[in-house]
Coordinates of C-alpha atoms and ligand atoms in Angstrom, one line a residue:
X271 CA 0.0 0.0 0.0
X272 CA 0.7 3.3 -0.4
X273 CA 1.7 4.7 2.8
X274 CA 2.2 8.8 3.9
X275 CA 5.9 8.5 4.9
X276 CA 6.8 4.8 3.2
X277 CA 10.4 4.2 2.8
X278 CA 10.2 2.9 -0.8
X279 CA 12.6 6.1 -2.3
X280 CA 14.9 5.4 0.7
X281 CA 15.6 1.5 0.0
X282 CA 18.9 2.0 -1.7
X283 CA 20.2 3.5 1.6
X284 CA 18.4 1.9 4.2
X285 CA 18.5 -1.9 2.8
X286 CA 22.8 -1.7 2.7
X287 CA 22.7 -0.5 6.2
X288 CA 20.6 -3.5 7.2
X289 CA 22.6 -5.3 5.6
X290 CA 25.9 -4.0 8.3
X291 CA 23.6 -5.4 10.9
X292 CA 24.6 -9.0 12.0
X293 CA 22.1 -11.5 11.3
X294 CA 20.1 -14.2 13.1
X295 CA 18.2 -11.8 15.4
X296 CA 14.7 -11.1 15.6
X297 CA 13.8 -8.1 13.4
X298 CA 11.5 -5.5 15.4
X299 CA 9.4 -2.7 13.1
X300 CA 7.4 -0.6 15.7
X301 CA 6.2 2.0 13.4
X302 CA 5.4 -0.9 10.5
X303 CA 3.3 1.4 7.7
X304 CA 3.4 0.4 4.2
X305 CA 6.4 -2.2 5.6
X306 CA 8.5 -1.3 2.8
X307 CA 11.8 -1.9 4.6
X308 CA 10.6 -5.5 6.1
X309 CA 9.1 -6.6 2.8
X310 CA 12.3 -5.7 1.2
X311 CA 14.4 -7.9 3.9
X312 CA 12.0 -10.5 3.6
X313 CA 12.5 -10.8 0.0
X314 CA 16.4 -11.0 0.8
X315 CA 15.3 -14.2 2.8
X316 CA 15.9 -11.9 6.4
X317 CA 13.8 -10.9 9.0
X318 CA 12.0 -14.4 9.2
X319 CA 11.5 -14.1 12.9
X320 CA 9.8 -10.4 13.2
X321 CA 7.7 -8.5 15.8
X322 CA 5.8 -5.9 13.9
X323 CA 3.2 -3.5 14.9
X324 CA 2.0 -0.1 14.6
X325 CA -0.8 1.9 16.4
X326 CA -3.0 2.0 13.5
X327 CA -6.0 -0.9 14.3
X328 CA -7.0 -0.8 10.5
X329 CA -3.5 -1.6 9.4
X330 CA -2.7 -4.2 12.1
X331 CA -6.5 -6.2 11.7
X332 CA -5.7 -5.6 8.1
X333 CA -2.1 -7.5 7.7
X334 CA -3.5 -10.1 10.3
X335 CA -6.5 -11.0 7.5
X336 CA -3.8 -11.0 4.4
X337 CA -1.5 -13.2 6.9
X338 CA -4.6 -15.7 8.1
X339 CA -7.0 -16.0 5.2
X340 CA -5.5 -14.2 2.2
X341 CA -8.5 -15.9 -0.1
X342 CA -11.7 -14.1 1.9
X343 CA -9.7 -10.5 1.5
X344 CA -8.8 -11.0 -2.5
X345 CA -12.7 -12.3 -3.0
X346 CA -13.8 -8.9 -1.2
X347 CA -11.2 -7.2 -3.6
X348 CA -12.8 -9.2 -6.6
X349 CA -16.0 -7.4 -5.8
X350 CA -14.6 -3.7 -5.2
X351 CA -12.2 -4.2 -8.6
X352 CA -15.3 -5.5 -10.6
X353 CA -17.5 -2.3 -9.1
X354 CA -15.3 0.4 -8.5
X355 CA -16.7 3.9 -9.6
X356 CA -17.0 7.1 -7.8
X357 CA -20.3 6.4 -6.5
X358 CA -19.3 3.4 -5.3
X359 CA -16.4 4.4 -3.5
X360 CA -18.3 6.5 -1.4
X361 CA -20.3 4.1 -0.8
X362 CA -17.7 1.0 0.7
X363 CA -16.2 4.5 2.2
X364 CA -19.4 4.9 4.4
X365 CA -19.8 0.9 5.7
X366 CA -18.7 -0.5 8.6
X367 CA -16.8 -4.2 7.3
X368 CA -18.6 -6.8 9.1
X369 CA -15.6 -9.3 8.8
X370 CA -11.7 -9.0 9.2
X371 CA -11.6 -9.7 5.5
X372 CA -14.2 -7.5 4.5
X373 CA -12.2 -4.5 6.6
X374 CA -8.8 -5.8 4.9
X375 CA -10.6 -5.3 1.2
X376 CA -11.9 -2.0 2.1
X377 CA -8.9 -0.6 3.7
X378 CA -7.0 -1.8 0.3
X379 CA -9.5 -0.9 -1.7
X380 CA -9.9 2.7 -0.8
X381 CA -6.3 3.0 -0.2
X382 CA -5.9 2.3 -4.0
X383 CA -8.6 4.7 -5.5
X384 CA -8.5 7.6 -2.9
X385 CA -7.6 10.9 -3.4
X386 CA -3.4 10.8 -3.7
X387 CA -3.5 7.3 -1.9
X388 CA -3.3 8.9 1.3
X389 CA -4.6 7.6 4.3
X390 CA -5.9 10.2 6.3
X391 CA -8.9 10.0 9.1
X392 CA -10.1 12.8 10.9
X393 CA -10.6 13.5 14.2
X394 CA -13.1 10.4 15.4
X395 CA -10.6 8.3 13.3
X396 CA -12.8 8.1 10.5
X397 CA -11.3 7.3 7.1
X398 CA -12.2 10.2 5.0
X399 CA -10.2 10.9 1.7
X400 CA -12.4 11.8 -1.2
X401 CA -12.3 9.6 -4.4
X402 CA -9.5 10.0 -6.3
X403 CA -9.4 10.2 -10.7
X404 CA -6.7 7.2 -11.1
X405 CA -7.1 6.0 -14.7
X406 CA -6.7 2.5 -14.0
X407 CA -5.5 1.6 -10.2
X408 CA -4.8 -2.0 -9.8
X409 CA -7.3 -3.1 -7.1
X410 CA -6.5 -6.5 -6.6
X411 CA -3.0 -7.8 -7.2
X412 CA -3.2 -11.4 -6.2
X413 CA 0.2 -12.3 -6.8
X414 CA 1.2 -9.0 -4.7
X415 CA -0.9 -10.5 -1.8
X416 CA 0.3 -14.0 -1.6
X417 CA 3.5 -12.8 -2.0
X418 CA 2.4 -10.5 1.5
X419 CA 0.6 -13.5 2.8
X420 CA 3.6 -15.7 2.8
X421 CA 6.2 -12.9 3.9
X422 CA 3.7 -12.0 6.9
X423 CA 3.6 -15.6 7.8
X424 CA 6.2 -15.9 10.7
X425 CA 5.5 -12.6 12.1
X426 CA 4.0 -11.5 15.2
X427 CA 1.6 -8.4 14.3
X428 CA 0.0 -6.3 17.1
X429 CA -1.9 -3.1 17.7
X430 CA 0.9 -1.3 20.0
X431 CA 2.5 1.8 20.8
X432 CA 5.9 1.9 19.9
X433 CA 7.1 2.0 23.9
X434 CA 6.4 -1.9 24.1
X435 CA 9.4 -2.7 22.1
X436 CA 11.0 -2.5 25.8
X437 CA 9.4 -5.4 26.5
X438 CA 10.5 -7.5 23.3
X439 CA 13.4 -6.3 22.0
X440 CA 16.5 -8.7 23.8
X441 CA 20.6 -7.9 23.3
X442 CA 21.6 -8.3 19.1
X443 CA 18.5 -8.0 17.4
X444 CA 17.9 -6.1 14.8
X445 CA 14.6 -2.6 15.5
X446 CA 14.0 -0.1 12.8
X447 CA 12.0 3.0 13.7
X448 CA 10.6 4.9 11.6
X449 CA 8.3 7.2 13.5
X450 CA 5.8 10.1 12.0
X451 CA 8.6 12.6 10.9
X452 CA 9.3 16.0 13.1
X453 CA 8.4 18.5 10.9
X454 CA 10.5 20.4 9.0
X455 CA 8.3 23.4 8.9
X456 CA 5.6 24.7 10.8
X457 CA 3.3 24.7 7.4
X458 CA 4.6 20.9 7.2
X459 CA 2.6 17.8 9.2
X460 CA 3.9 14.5 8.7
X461 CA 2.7 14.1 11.6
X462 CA -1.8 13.1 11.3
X463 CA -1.4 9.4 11.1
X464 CA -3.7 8.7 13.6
X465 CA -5.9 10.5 15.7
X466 CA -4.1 11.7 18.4
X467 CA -1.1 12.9 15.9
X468 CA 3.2 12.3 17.4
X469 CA 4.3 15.4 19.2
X470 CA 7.4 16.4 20.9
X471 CA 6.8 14.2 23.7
X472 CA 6.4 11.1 21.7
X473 CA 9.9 12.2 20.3
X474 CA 11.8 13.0 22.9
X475 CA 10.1 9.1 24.4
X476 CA 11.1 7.6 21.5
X477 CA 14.7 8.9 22.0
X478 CA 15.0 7.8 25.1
X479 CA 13.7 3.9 24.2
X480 CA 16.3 4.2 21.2
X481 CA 19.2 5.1 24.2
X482 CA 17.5 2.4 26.3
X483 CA 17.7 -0.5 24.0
X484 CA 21.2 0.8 22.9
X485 CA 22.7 -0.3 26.3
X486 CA 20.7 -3.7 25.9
X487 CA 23.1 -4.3 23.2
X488 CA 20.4 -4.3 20.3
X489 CA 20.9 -3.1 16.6
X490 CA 19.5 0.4 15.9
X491 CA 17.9 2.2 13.1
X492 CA 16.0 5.1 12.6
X493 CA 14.6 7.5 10.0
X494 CA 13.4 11.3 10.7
X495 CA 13.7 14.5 9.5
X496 CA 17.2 15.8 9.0
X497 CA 16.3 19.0 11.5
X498 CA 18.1 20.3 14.6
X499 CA 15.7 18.7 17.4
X500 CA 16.7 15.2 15.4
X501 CA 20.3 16.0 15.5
X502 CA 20.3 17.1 19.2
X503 CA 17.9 13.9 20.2
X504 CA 20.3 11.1 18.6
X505 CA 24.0 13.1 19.4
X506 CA 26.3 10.6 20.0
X507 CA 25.0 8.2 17.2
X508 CA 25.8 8.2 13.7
X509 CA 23.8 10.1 11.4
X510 CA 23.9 10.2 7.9
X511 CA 21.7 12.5 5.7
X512 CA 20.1 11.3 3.1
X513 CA 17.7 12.5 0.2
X514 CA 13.9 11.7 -0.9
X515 CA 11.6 13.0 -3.2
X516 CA 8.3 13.4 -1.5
X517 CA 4.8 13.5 -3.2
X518 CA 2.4 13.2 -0.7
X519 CA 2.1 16.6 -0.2
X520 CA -1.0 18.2 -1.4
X521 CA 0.5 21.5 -2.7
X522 CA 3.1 20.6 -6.0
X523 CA 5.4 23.4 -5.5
X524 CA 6.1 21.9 -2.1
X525 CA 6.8 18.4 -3.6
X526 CA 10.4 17.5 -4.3
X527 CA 13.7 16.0 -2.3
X528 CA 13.8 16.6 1.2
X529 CA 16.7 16.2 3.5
X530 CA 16.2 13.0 5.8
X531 CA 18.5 11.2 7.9
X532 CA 19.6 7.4 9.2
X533 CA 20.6 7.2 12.8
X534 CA 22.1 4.1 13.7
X535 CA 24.2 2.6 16.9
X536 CA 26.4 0.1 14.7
Ligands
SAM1125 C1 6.4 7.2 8.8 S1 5.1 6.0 9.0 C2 5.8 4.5 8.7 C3 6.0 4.3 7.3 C4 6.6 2.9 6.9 N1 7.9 2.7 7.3 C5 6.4 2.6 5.5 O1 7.4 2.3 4.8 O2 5.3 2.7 5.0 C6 4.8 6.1 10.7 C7 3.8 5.1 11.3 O3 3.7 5.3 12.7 C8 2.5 5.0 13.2 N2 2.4 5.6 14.6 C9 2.0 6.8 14.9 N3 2.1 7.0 16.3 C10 2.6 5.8 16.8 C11 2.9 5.3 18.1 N4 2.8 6.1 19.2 N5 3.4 4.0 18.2 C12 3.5 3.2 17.1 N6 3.2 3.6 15.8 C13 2.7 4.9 15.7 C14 1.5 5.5 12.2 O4 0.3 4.8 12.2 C15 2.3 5.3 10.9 O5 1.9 4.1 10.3

């Protein structure tokens, strides 16, 4: 899925760092997304023992259908592909899913013909992009989700703030954060995932379980915003700036590479 903040551009630099890591630890994503960094270990053959969760419900229940009963979800999909208008949209936009794979579908499904394929809910948590004009969106990849199915197969998912890694993560193995970015403007919000939004707190918290599971001896890496606050939170560590072009910003003139950076502790 399309993801606000998915790691696909950053691959090339974040895949070669994992690869630095030493292997045969479990792999911990607490901020999981898209999961375009543990699909793209996964299809390397690593990361077979992971942990990953994320505070989003929809996303969680939604892996946990694809990983349990891939067929129920791509027969929903069937039906949305086979359907899909503007009208219609709306419509799935407005149920409620009666059935894990029903909500998988519909989470999918609107993720792949919304507005920008941005998932965005307001304030009650409510998913509420309008339809977007995508000539020809592919609604039901079935190879795509096997493919998901199989690589979600020996992974622990759960609903969880990123804090209960403390509880999981043991000496070697391998956590990448990648947490709802600081913004690098005051016009700029990375930062409306879920209702409820990351703040300064949930930085500085974050920062202080990356220190903690530092001395516990685990392997380390993080993505955020190459700004000051990021810089002064992770001192000590190495940083390395890096750049992406990002597009999910409503506004074009404000699209186009933007200074990130990699912290790691190895
Ligand atoms: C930058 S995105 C991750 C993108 C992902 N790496 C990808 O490739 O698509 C940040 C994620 O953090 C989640 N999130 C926000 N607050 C959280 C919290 N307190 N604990 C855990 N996850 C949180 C959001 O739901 C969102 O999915």
């Amino acid at each position: 899925m399309k993801w606000i903040g998915g790691k696909r551009q950053l691959l090339g630099h974040l895949i070669p760092t994992f690869t630095e890591a030493q292997v045969g630890a479990s792999y911990h994503e607490p901020f999981v997304g898209g999961g375009a960094v543990f699909f793209a270990l996964r299809a390397q053959g690593r990361a077979t023992c992971a942990r990953l969760s994320d505070v989003n419900q929809e996303l969680i229940g939604g892996y946990l259908a694809i990983r349990d009963g891939v067929d129920d979800v791509i027969s929903h999909l069937r039906i949305h592909a086979s359907l899909n208008d503007k009208e219609y949209y709306y419509r799935i936009r407005s149920q409620h899913p009666r059935s894990a794979p029903e909500a998988a579908a519909r989470l999918i499904y609107l993720n792949k013909t919304c507005f920008n394929g941005l998932y965005r809910v307001n304030n009650s948590g409510v998913f509420n992009a309008p339809y977007g004009r995508h000539k020809n969106p592919t609604i039901c990849d079935e190879t795509n989700l096997r493919a998901v199915s199989a690589a979600l197969a020996t992974s622990s998912l759960e609903v969880a703030s990123f804090e209960t890694v403390l509880d999981h993560v043991h000496c070697n193995d391998v956590v990448y954060f990648d947490p709802p970015y600081i913004p690098v403007s005051v016009t700029a919000s990375f930062t409306e995932y879920s209702a409820g939004g990351f703040g300064n707190c949930e930085q500085q918290r974050l920062a202080d379980v990356f220190r903690e599971l530092n001395k516990r001896g685990a392997q380390l890496v993080l993505s955020n915003s190459d700004t000051d606050e990021v810089r002064r939170l992770y001192s000590g560590f190495r940083i390395d700036q890096v750049f992406a072009r990002r597009n999910v910003n409503t506004r074009a003139d404000r699209r186009g590479p933007v200074a990130e950076v990699i912290v790691r502790n190895f």
